[in-house]
mmCIF file of C-alpha atoms and ligand atoms in Angstrom:
data_model
loop_
_atom_site.group_PDB
_atom_site.id
_atom_site.type_symbol
_atom_site.label_atom_id
_atom_site.label_comp_id
_atom_site.label_asym_id
_atom_site.label_seq_id
_atom_site.Cartn_x
_atom_site.Cartn_y
_atom_site.Cartn_z
ATOM 1 C CA LEU H 82 -8.184 -8.857 5.988
ATOM 2 C CA THR H 83 -8.168 -7.225 9.418
ATOM 3 C CA GLU H 84 -6.686 -10.198 11.287
ATOM 4 C CA GLU H 85 -3.938 -10.650 8.732
ATOM 5 C CA LEU H 86 -3.080 -6.940 8.781
ATOM 6 C CA GLN H 87 -3.136 -6.891 12.572
ATOM 7 C CA SER H 88 -0.441 -9.546 12.464
ATOM 8 C CA VAL H 89 1.601 -7.571 9.890
ATOM 9 C CA LEU H 90 1.314 -4.526 12.168
ATOM 10 C CA LEU H 91 2.628 -6.489 15.161
ATOM 11 C CA SER H 92 5.559 -7.757 13.082
ATOM 12 C CA VAL H 93 6.548 -4.319 11.811
ATOM 13 C CA GLN H 94 6.192 -2.802 15.259
ATOM 14 C CA ALA H 95 8.517 -5.499 16.596
ATOM 15 C CA MET H 96 11.284 -4.564 14.130
ATOM 16 C CA ASP H 97 14.116 -2.901 16.013
ATOM 17 C CA ASP H 98 15.271 0.674 15.533
ATOM 18 C CA ARG H 99 18.864 0.077 14.492
ATOM 19 C CA PRO H 100 19.627 2.781 11.921
ATOM 20 C CA GLU H 101 21.522 0.416 9.601
ATOM 21 C CA LEU H 102 18.467 -1.862 9.385
ATOM 22 C CA GLN H 103 15.935 0.767 8.339
ATOM 23 C CA LEU H 104 15.944 -0.172 4.648
ATOM 24 C CA PRO H 105 16.099 -3.947 5.267
ATOM 25 C CA HIS H 106 13.121 -3.544 7.606
ATOM 26 C CA LEU H 107 11.272 -1.521 4.977
ATOM 27 C CA TYR H 108 11.875 -4.168 2.304
ATOM 28 C CA ASN H 109 10.792 -6.962 4.621
ATOM 29 C CA ALA H 110 7.679 -5.044 5.653
ATOM 30 C CA LEU H 111 6.684 -4.691 1.974
ATOM 31 C CA SER H 112 7.355 -8.377 1.382
ATOM 32 C CA LEU H 113 5.308 -9.318 4.419
ATOM 33 C CA LEU H 114 2.381 -7.234 3.190
ATOM 34 C CA HIS H 115 2.663 -8.764 -0.272
ATOM 35 C CA VAL H 116 2.751 -12.335 1.005
ATOM 36 C CA THR H 117 -0.130 -11.572 3.368
ATOM 37 C CA LEU H 118 -2.306 -9.971 0.681
ATOM 38 C CA GLY H 119 -1.600 -12.862 -1.611
ATOM 39 C CA GLU H 120 -0.937 -13.788 -5.199
ATOM 40 C CA GLY H 121 -1.648 -10.976 -7.636
ATOM 41 C CA SER H 122 -1.382 -8.185 -5.074
ATOM 42 C CA TRP H 123 0.963 -5.242 -5.625
ATOM 43 C CA VAL H 124 2.564 -3.462 -2.690
ATOM 44 C CA GLY H 125 5.011 -0.614 -2.980
ATOM 45 C CA LEU H 126 6.062 2.946 -2.398
ATOM 46 C CA TYR H 127 5.982 6.054 -4.533
ATOM 47 C CA CYS H 128 8.518 8.492 -3.124
ATOM 48 C CA SER H 129 8.334 12.263 -3.406
ATOM 49 C CA THR H 130 11.326 14.021 -4.935
ATOM 50 C CA GLY H 131 9.715 17.360 -4.081
ATOM 51 C CA SER H 132 8.439 17.764 -7.628
ATOM 52 C CA GLU H 133 6.978 14.363 -8.536
ATOM 53 C CA LEU H 134 6.507 10.813 -7.263
ATOM 54 C CA LEU H 135 8.938 8.082 -8.273
ATOM 55 C CA LEU H 136 8.571 4.329 -7.993
ATOM 56 C CA GLY H 137 10.362 3.057 -4.900
ATOM 57 C CA PRO H 138 10.761 -0.443 -3.437
ATOM 58 C CA PHE H 139 7.862 -2.735 -4.297
ATOM 59 C CA GLN H 140 6.644 -6.304 -4.569
ATOM 60 C CA GLY H 141 4.683 -7.317 -7.630
ATOM 61 C CA THR H 142 4.724 -6.774 -11.384
ATOM 62 C CA PRO H 143 6.652 -3.867 -12.975
ATOM 63 C CA ALA H 144 4.875 -0.539 -12.471
ATOM 64 C CA CYS H 145 4.729 3.070 -13.674
ATOM 65 C CA GLU H 146 7.950 4.814 -12.731
ATOM 66 C CA ARG H 147 6.796 8.403 -12.342
ATOM 67 C CA ILE H 148 3.521 9.946 -11.262
ATOM 68 C CA ALA H 149 2.807 13.691 -11.195
ATOM 69 C CA PHE H 150 1.359 15.280 -8.074
ATOM 70 C CA GLY H 151 -2.425 15.194 -8.288
ATOM 71 C CA LYS H 152 -2.503 12.436 -10.937
ATOM 72 C CA GLY H 153 -4.008 8.984 -10.439
ATOM 73 C CA VAL H 154 -4.842 7.584 -7.028
ATOM 74 C CA VAL H 155 -1.224 7.919 -5.919
ATOM 75 C CA GLY H 156 -0.855 11.570 -6.940
ATOM 76 C CA ALA H 157 -4.277 12.467 -5.507
ATOM 77 C CA CYS H 158 -3.325 10.816 -2.208
ATOM 78 C CA PHE H 159 -0.127 12.896 -2.122
ATOM 79 C CA SER H 160 -1.907 16.152 -2.946
ATOM 80 C CA ARG H 161 -4.661 15.580 -0.383
ATOM 81 C CA GLY H 162 -2.290 14.198 2.263
ATOM 82 C CA GLU H 163 -4.847 11.592 3.208
ATOM 83 C CA THR H 164 -5.714 7.963 2.556
ATOM 84 C CA ILE H 165 -7.727 7.168 -0.564
ATOM 85 C CA ALA H 166 -9.470 3.807 -0.791
ATOM 86 C CA VAL H 167 -10.789 2.820 -4.210
ATOM 87 C CA PRO H 168 -13.030 -0.274 -4.095
ATOM 88 C CA ASP H 169 -13.284 -0.366 -7.902
ATOM 89 C CA VAL H 170 -10.472 1.267 -9.872
ATOM 90 C CA HIS H 171 -12.700 1.729 -12.914
ATOM 91 C CA GLN H 172 -14.799 4.199 -10.914
ATOM 92 C CA PHE H 173 -11.865 6.504 -10.052
ATOM 93 C CA PRO H 174 -11.545 9.451 -12.465
ATOM 94 C CA GLY H 175 -7.953 9.706 -13.710
ATOM 95 C CA TYR H 176 -6.970 6.237 -12.498
ATOM 96 C CA ILE H 177 -3.554 5.255 -13.877
ATOM 97 C CA CYS H 178 -3.505 1.642 -15.019
ATOM 98 C CA CYS H 179 -0.113 -0.051 -14.579
ATOM 99 C CA ASP H 180 -1.445 -3.585 -14.577
ATOM 100 C CA GLU H 181 -4.691 -4.886 -16.077
ATOM 101 C CA ALA H 182 -5.031 -7.275 -13.127
ATOM 102 C CA ALA H 183 -5.541 -4.525 -10.526
ATOM 103 C CA ALA H 184 -9.200 -4.126 -9.534
ATOM 104 C CA SER H 185 -9.064 -2.150 -6.271
ATOM 105 C CA GLU H 186 -6.467 0.085 -4.660
ATOM 106 C CA ILE H 187 -5.654 1.890 -1.433
ATOM 107 C CA CYS H 188 -3.060 4.660 -1.109
ATOM 108 C CA VAL H 189 -1.853 5.844 2.287
ATOM 109 C CA PRO H 190 0.493 8.778 2.876
ATOM 110 C CA ILE H 191 3.693 8.042 4.780
ATOM 111 C CA LYS H 192 4.394 11.202 6.752
ATOM 112 C CA SER H 193 7.113 12.686 8.862
ATOM 113 C CA GLY H 194 5.286 15.302 10.901
ATOM 114 C CA ASN H 195 2.949 16.856 8.362
ATOM 115 C CA LYS H 196 5.285 16.344 5.403
ATOM 116 C CA THR H 197 4.378 13.442 3.104
ATOM 117 C CA LEU H 198 7.553 11.530 2.202
ATOM 118 C CA ALA H 199 6.011 8.739 0.165
ATOM 119 C CA ILE H 200 2.786 6.932 -0.636
ATOM 120 C CA LEU H 201 2.168 3.337 0.374
ATOM 121 C CA ASP H 202 0.273 1.921 -2.601
ATOM 122 C CA ILE H 203 -1.597 -1.386 -2.492
ATOM 123 C CA ASP H 204 -3.446 -3.000 -5.395
ATOM 124 C CA LEU H 205 -5.592 -6.101 -5.146
ATOM 125 C CA PRO H 206 -6.699 -8.202 -8.130
ATOM 126 C CA TYR H 207 -10.328 -8.121 -6.956
ATOM 127 C CA LYS H 208 -12.781 -5.380 -5.992
ATOM 128 C CA TYR H 209 -12.561 -4.663 -2.301
ATOM 129 C CA ASP H 210 -14.076 -2.283 0.254
ATOM 130 C CA TYR H 211 -11.154 -1.219 2.445
ATOM 131 C CA THR H 212 -13.228 0.549 5.113
ATOM 132 C CA GLU H 213 -12.392 -1.866 7.934
ATOM 133 C CA GLU H 214 -8.704 -1.961 7.030
ATOM 134 C CA ILE H 215 -7.998 1.768 6.630
ATOM 135 C CA SER H 216 -6.806 2.381 10.180
ATOM 136 C CA LEU H 217 -4.581 -0.712 10.085
ATOM 137 C CA PHE H 218 -2.985 0.364 6.813
ATOM 138 C CA GLU H 219 -2.456 3.826 8.328
ATOM 139 C CA LYS H 220 -0.757 2.362 11.402
ATOM 140 C CA ILE H 221 1.486 0.248 9.179
ATOM 141 C CA ALA H 222 2.321 3.316 7.029
ATOM 142 C CA ASN H 223 3.118 5.245 10.171
ATOM 143 C CA ARG H 224 5.607 2.569 11.202
ATOM 144 C CA LEU H 225 7.140 2.556 7.700
ATOM 145 C CA ALA H 226 7.808 6.284 8.110
ATOM 146 C CA SER H 227 10.318 5.468 10.828
ATOM 147 C CA PHE H 228 12.274 3.362 8.300
ATOM 148 C CA ILE H 229 12.561 6.104 5.652
ATOM 149 C CA GLU H 230 12.961 9.281 7.712
HETATM 150 N N1 SME O 470 -2.976 2.955 -10.059
HETATM 151 C C1 SME O 470 -2.078 3.961 -9.585
HETATM 152 C C2 SME O 470 -0.746 3.905 -10.285
HETATM 153 C C3 SME O 470 0.266 3.085 -9.589
HETATM 154 S S1 SME O 470 0.008 1.414 -9.724
HETATM 155 O O1 SME O 470 -1.259 1.055 -9.048
HETATM 156 C C4 SME O 470 1.250 0.498 -9.089
HETATM 157 C C5 SME O 470 -2.712 5.338 -9.721
HETATM 158 O O2 SME O 470 -3.807 5.476 -10.271
HETATM 159 O O3 SME O 470 -2.096 6.299 -9.249
#
């Protein structure tokens, strides 16, 4: 998926910095990722309220609305403040299943400085080793931060 994600990265980097377009850019970036990752993928944000993580904008089937810090892949990603790639969701202790179709997942923190604002959460309907894509997802997440700060 590296070529496809490279192209998503170029598109999100090309989005302008007009303050009134931050949310439209964010929504389009999520749509672009979803279309790029294909049918059956889930792409969205879990946003920190300061005491838990709440479902934010997303593309895909309905999902869990609240996740406690430290719980599931999303909550673990928030608590650790670093990317977690899960090639097979059934191997992740405490995995929270929102959709039976999800088979692999990657969560990437979206940070402003060293504060995590939200988690970019991606599910794919097949097992997948994200190793080659981690840095691309992190660059995309870094760009998304500029739309939610
Ligand atoms: N699987 C996640 C929950 C969120 S859904 O994937 C959209 C988790 O274990 O935290």
